[in-house]
Amino acid sequence: MIVAPPRFERIALVGIGLIGSSISHACRRAGLADHIAVHTRSPRTLEQAEALELGDSYHGDITEAVKGADLVVVSVPVGAFEAVAKQVGPHLKPGAILSDVGSVKQSVIDQVRPHLPEGVHFVPAHPLAGTEHSGPEAGFAELFDGRWLIITPLDGTPEEPVARLEAFWRALGSKTTRMDVSHHDFILGITSHLPHLIAYTIVGTAADLEDELQREVIQFSASGFRDFTRIAASDPVMWRDVFLHNKEAVLGILERFHKDLEELEDAIRSGDGETLHREFTRTRGIRRAIIEAKQA
Ligand code: NAP
């Protein structure tokens, strides 16, 4: 099949934080849009976006931003998609592609799909790229380079818009793959959501210590704790929404995690060094595999 080039006449970016602004930078770098229209909820963020020249036009009114757009990419917290879809649905151009970058896919699909008119192609997507920073100033053109972009195509969507969005993301620097929706939410539950929950817990435990102990934890922070504090500095709204909207998968994974943790706890209590050594050896292999896959 011949896929149309990933260039679009008008791209509307709804939400212009870390991910939205990085899409703008990478889009500019690859020359993928004649016009980038930017919308964000607050006047302050819109002003920041304008000062950073992230778009060609800036709209406080979301319907003005998406009017006539061939591609609309929504980059807002996972819990905000229904309200956005309700507002933009009636104003989307027939044949337009609506996509998103949400970290959870089933919930976003459930929130968006009922509000889209016939003839608009909804192609859900998730870039596996990010930092602990947020807001329009946090974005940069290289964020997606060499990182995976997962598309979870919906039944009944024609191949052409899906392939076109894939080509777009490849031009932004990503590697692309397709996945079933529930599989995506399960895999990301393990690779991203659980580690964030653990980091928030560990750093939260330190935050509960009395002042003097807390000062020492900060002063003598070894790399283990320091690495967790970076993850636990991630945006609280984004992560609140991820856990509320990927509830089933995360609770299932947490059940397994509790079991594994208890096994290690038992091994420590009973002085079972063999079990501890076996477990710690097994897990090194996963780190090596990640390095070999160039995802370190
Ligand atoms: P961000 O930097 O915090 O930016 C959030 C954007 O969404 C801002 O434009 C903000 O607008 C807007 N927004 C916030 N709450 C809203 C609401 N209730 N209604 C409408 N707009 C709202 O966030 P981000 O890191 O770019 O994340 C955006 C999406 O990307 C999320 O769905 C997240 O799951 C996904 N994602 C994030 C990462 C990551 O590492 N950060 C990685 C992959 C995917 P105002 O500032 O104007 O209020």
Coordinates of C-alpha atoms and ligand atoms in Angstrom, one line a residue:
M1 CA 0.0 0.0 0.0
I2 CA 1.2 3.5 -0.8
V3 CA 1.3 5.6 2.3
A4 CA 0.8 9.4 2.1
P5 CA 3.8 11.3 3.3
P6 CA 3.8 12.1 7.0
R7 CA 3.5 15.8 6.2
F8 CA 0.3 17.6 7.2
E9 CA -1.1 21.0 6.2
R10 CA -2.4 21.8 9.7
I11 CA -1.5 20.0 12.9
A12 CA -3.4 21.0 16.0
L13 CA -1.6 20.3 19.3
V14 CA -4.1 20.2 22.2
G15 CA -2.0 20.3 25.4
I16 CA 1.5 21.7 25.2
G17 CA 3.4 20.4 28.2
L18 CA 6.5 18.1 28.0
I19 CA 5.0 15.8 25.3
G20 CA 3.1 18.4 23.2
S21 CA 6.0 20.8 23.1
S22 CA 8.4 18.0 22.2
I23 CA 6.1 17.0 19.3
S24 CA 6.3 20.6 18.2
H25 CA 10.1 20.7 18.3
A26 CA 10.5 17.4 16.5
C27 CA 7.9 18.3 14.0
R28 CA 9.8 21.5 13.1
R29 CA 13.0 19.6 12.9
A30 CA 11.6 17.2 10.4
G31 CA 9.5 19.8 8.6
L32 CA 6.2 17.9 9.0
A33 CA 3.6 20.7 9.2
D34 CA 2.8 23.7 7.1
H35 CA 1.0 25.1 10.2
I36 CA 1.0 24.1 13.9
A37 CA -2.0 25.4 15.9
V38 CA -1.5 25.3 19.6
H39 CA -4.2 25.1 22.3
T40 CA -3.8 24.7 26.0
R41 CA -6.3 25.3 28.9
S42 CA -4.5 28.0 30.8
P43 CA -3.6 31.5 29.4
R44 CA -0.3 31.3 31.3
T45 CA 0.8 28.1 29.5
L46 CA -0.4 29.4 26.2
E47 CA 1.7 32.5 26.7
Q48 CA 4.7 30.3 27.5
A49 CA 4.1 28.3 24.4
E50 CA 4.0 31.5 22.3
A51 CA 7.2 32.8 23.9
L52 CA 8.9 29.5 23.0
E53 CA 7.5 29.8 19.4
L54 CA 6.0 26.3 19.6
G55 CA 3.3 27.0 17.1
D56 CA 2.3 29.2 14.2
S57 CA -1.0 30.2 15.9
Y58 CA -2.2 30.1 19.5
H59 CA -5.8 29.5 20.6
G60 CA -7.5 29.9 23.9
D61 CA -10.6 28.5 22.2
I62 CA -10.0 24.8 21.5
T63 CA -12.5 24.7 18.7
E64 CA -10.5 27.3 16.8
A65 CA -7.3 25.3 17.2
V66 CA -8.7 22.1 15.7
K67 CA -10.8 23.7 12.9
G68 CA -9.4 22.6 9.5
A69 CA -6.7 20.4 11.1
D70 CA -5.6 17.2 9.3
L71 CA -4.0 15.9 12.4
V72 CA -5.0 16.7 16.0
V73 CA -2.7 15.3 18.8
V74 CA -4.1 15.5 22.3
S75 CA -1.4 15.6 25.0
V76 CA -3.3 16.1 28.3
P77 CA -3.6 14.0 31.4
V78 CA -5.4 10.7 31.0
G79 CA -8.4 11.8 33.1
A80 CA -9.1 14.9 30.9
F81 CA -9.8 13.1 27.6
E82 CA -13.6 12.9 27.8
A83 CA -14.0 16.7 28.3
V84 CA -11.6 17.4 25.4
A85 CA -13.2 14.9 23.0
K86 CA -16.7 16.4 23.8
Q87 CA -15.5 19.8 22.9
V88 CA -13.5 19.0 19.7
G89 CA -15.6 16.2 18.3
P90 CA -18.2 18.4 16.4
H91 CA -15.4 20.6 15.0
L92 CA -13.2 18.0 13.4
K93 CA -12.8 18.0 9.7
P94 CA -14.0 14.8 7.8
G95 CA -11.0 12.6 7.1
A96 CA -8.9 14.2 9.9
I97 CA -6.8 12.0 12.2
L98 CA -7.3 12.4 15.9
S99 CA -4.5 10.9 18.0
D100 CA -3.3 11.1 21.6
V101 CA -0.2 10.2 23.6
G102 CA -1.9 9.0 26.8
S103 CA 0.0 6.5 29.0
V104 CA -3.1 4.3 29.4
K105 CA -5.0 3.3 26.3
Q106 CA -8.3 1.5 27.1
S107 CA -9.6 4.4 29.3
V108 CA -8.6 7.0 26.7
I109 CA -10.4 5.1 23.9
D110 CA -13.5 4.7 26.1
Q111 CA -13.5 8.4 26.8
V112 CA -12.9 9.6 23.3
R113 CA -14.7 7.2 20.9
P114 CA -18.3 8.1 21.7
H115 CA -17.7 11.8 20.9
L116 CA -16.2 11.4 17.4
P117 CA -18.2 12.0 14.2
E118 CA -18.2 9.5 11.3
G119 CA -15.3 10.0 9.0
V120 CA -12.8 11.1 11.6
H121 CA -10.0 8.5 12.2
F122 CA -9.1 8.0 15.8
V123 CA -5.6 6.4 16.1
P124 CA -4.6 5.9 19.7
A125 CA -0.8 6.1 20.4
H126 CA 1.7 6.2 23.2
P127 CA 5.3 7.4 23.0
L128 CA 7.5 5.5 25.4
A129 CA 9.6 8.6 26.1
G130 CA 9.5 11.1 28.8
T131 CA 11.3 12.8 31.6
E132 CA 10.3 13.8 35.2
H133 CA 9.8 17.4 34.0
S134 CA 6.6 18.9 32.8
G135 CA 5.3 22.0 31.0
P136 CA 6.1 23.6 27.6
E137 CA 9.7 24.6 28.7
A138 CA 10.5 20.9 29.4
G139 CA 10.2 19.8 25.7
F140 CA 13.0 19.1 23.3
A141 CA 13.3 17.8 19.7
E142 CA 15.3 14.7 20.5
L143 CA 12.9 13.3 23.1
F144 CA 11.5 10.6 20.8
D145 CA 14.7 9.6 19.0
G146 CA 15.2 5.9 19.1
R147 CA 12.2 5.4 21.5
W148 CA 9.2 3.2 20.9
L149 CA 5.8 4.6 19.8
I150 CA 3.1 2.1 20.4
I151 CA -0.1 2.4 18.3
T152 CA -3.2 0.5 19.5
P153 CA -5.4 0.6 16.3
L154 CA -9.1 0.3 16.7
D155 CA -11.2 -2.3 14.8
G156 CA -12.7 -0.8 11.7
T157 CA -10.1 2.0 11.3
P158 CA -8.8 1.9 7.7
E159 CA -5.1 1.1 7.2
E160 CA -4.2 4.4 5.6
P161 CA -4.5 6.8 8.7
V162 CA -2.8 4.2 10.9
A163 CA 0.1 3.9 8.5
R164 CA 0.2 7.7 8.1
L165 CA 0.5 8.3 11.8
E166 CA 3.2 5.7 12.0
A167 CA 5.1 7.4 9.3
F168 CA 4.7 10.7 11.2
W169 CA 6.1 9.3 14.4
R170 CA 9.0 7.7 12.6
A171 CA 9.8 11.1 11.1
L172 CA 9.7 12.5 14.7
G173 CA 12.5 10.0 15.5
S174 CA 10.5 7.0 17.0
K175 CA 10.5 3.4 16.3
T176 CA 6.9 2.2 15.9
T177 CA 5.0 -0.9 16.7
R178 CA 1.3 -1.9 17.0
M179 CA -0.2 -3.6 20.0
D180 CA -3.5 -4.9 21.3
V181 CA -5.1 -2.3 23.8
S182 CA -5.3 -4.5 26.9
H183 CA -1.8 -5.9 26.3
H184 CA -0.4 -2.4 26.1
D185 CA -2.0 -1.5 29.5
F186 CA -0.7 -4.7 31.1
I187 CA 2.9 -4.3 29.8
L188 CA 3.1 -0.6 30.7
G189 CA 1.7 -1.5 34.1
I190 CA 4.8 -3.5 34.7
T191 CA 7.4 -1.4 32.9
S192 CA 6.3 2.1 33.9
H193 CA 3.3 2.3 36.3
L194 CA 4.6 -0.2 39.0
P195 CA 8.1 1.4 39.1
H196 CA 6.5 4.8 39.6
L197 CA 4.3 3.6 42.4
I198 CA 7.3 2.0 44.1
A199 CA 9.3 5.2 43.7
Y200 CA 6.5 7.3 45.1
T201 CA 6.3 4.9 48.1
I202 CA 10.0 4.8 48.9
V203 CA 10.5 8.5 48.7
G204 CA 7.2 9.0 50.6
T205 CA 8.6 6.8 53.4
A206 CA 11.6 9.1 53.6
A207 CA 9.4 12.2 53.6
D208 CA 7.6 10.8 56.6
L209 CA 10.8 10.6 58.7
E210 CA 11.4 13.1 61.4
D211 CA 13.4 16.2 60.3
E212 CA 16.8 15.2 61.5
L213 CA 16.6 11.7 59.8
Q214 CA 15.2 13.2 56.7
R215 CA 18.2 15.6 56.5
E216 CA 20.6 12.7 56.7
V217 CA 18.7 10.7 54.1
I218 CA 19.1 13.7 51.7
Q219 CA 22.8 14.3 52.6
F220 CA 23.9 10.7 52.3
S221 CA 21.6 9.8 49.5
A222 CA 23.2 6.9 47.6
S223 CA 22.5 6.2 44.0
G224 CA 19.6 3.8 44.8
F225 CA 17.5 6.4 46.6
R226 CA 18.6 9.2 44.4
D227 CA 17.4 7.4 41.3
F228 CA 14.0 6.8 42.9
T229 CA 13.7 10.5 43.8
R230 CA 14.0 11.4 40.1
I231 CA 11.1 9.1 39.2
A232 CA 9.1 10.3 42.2
A233 CA 9.5 13.9 41.0
S234 CA 7.2 13.2 38.0
D235 CA 4.0 15.2 37.6
P236 CA 1.5 14.2 40.3
V237 CA -1.6 15.0 38.2
M238 CA -0.4 12.8 35.3
W239 CA 0.4 9.9 37.6
R240 CA -2.7 10.2 39.7
D241 CA -4.7 9.8 36.5
V242 CA -2.6 6.9 35.2
F243 CA -3.4 4.9 38.4
L244 CA -7.0 5.8 38.4
H245 CA -7.4 4.8 34.7
N246 CA -5.3 1.6 34.6
K247 CA -6.7 0.3 37.8
E248 CA -7.3 -3.4 36.9
A249 CA -3.9 -4.0 35.3
V250 CA -2.0 -2.2 38.1
L251 CA -3.9 -4.0 40.9
G252 CA -3.2 -7.4 39.1
I253 CA 0.5 -6.6 38.9
L254 CA 0.6 -5.4 42.5
E255 CA -0.7 -8.7 43.6
R256 CA 2.2 -10.5 42.0
F257 CA 4.6 -7.9 43.3
H258 CA 3.4 -8.4 46.9
K259 CA 3.9 -12.1 46.5
D260 CA 7.5 -11.7 45.2
L261 CA 8.3 -9.2 47.9
E262 CA 7.1 -11.5 50.6
E263 CA 9.3 -14.3 49.2
L264 CA 12.4 -12.0 49.5
E265 CA 11.3 -10.9 53.0
D266 CA 11.0 -14.5 54.1
A267 CA 14.5 -15.2 52.6
I268 CA 16.0 -12.3 54.5
R269 CA 14.2 -13.4 57.8
S270 CA 15.4 -17.0 57.5
G271 CA 18.9 -16.2 56.3
D272 CA 18.3 -17.9 53.0
G273 CA 21.2 -16.4 51.0
E274 CA 20.8 -18.9 48.2
T275 CA 17.4 -17.6 47.3
L276 CA 18.5 -14.0 47.5
H277 CA 21.6 -14.7 45.3
R278 CA 19.5 -16.6 42.8
E279 CA 16.9 -13.8 42.5
F280 CA 19.5 -11.1 42.2
T281 CA 21.4 -13.0 39.5
R282 CA 18.2 -13.7 37.4
T283 CA 17.3 -10.0 37.4
R284 CA 20.8 -8.9 36.1
G285 CA 19.9 -10.6 32.8
I286 CA 17.0 -8.2 32.2
R287 CA 19.3 -5.2 32.6
R288 CA 21.7 -6.6 30.1
A289 CA 18.8 -7.3 27.6
I290 CA 17.6 -3.7 27.9
I291 CA 21.1 -2.4 27.2
E292 CA 21.4 -4.7 24.2
A293 CA 18.0 -3.4 22.9
K294 CA 19.4 0.1 23.2
Q295 CA 16.7 1.2 25.6
A296 CA 18.9 1.9 28.6
Ligands
NAP1 P1 2.4 18.2 31.2 O1 3.8 18.6 30.8 O2 2.0 18.3 32.6 O3 1.4 19.0 30.3 C1 0.0 18.8 30.4 C2 -0.8 19.6 29.4 O4 -2.1 19.2 29.6 C3 -0.7 21.1 29.6 O5 -0.9 21.7 28.3 C4 -1.9 21.3 30.5 O6 -2.5 22.6 30.3 C5 -2.9 20.3 30.0 N1 -3.9 19.9 31.0 C6 -3.6 19.6 32.3 N2 -4.8 19.2 32.9 C7 -5.8 19.4 32.0 C8 -7.2 19.3 32.0 N3 -7.8 18.8 33.1 N4 -7.9 19.5 30.9 C9 -7.3 20.0 29.8 N5 -6.0 20.1 29.7 C10 -5.2 19.9 30.8 O7 2.1 16.7 30.8 P2 2.9 15.7 29.8 O8 4.0 15.1 30.5 O9 3.1 16.4 28.5 O10 1.8 14.5 29.6 C11 0.7 14.6 28.7 C12 0.2 13.2 28.3 O11 1.3 12.5 27.9 C13 -0.4 12.5 29.5 O12 -1.6 11.8 29.1 C14 0.7 11.4 29.8 O13 0.1 10.2 30.3 C15 1.3 11.2 28.5 N6 2.8 10.8 28.5 C16 3.6 11.4 29.4 C17 4.9 11.0 29.5 C18 5.9 11.6 30.4 O14 6.9 11.1 30.8 N7 5.6 12.8 30.9 C19 5.4 10.0 28.6 C20 4.5 9.4 27.7 C21 3.2 9.8 27.7 P3 -2.3 23.9 31.2 O15 -0.9 23.9 31.6 O16 -2.7 25.0 30.2 O17 -3.3 23.7 32.3

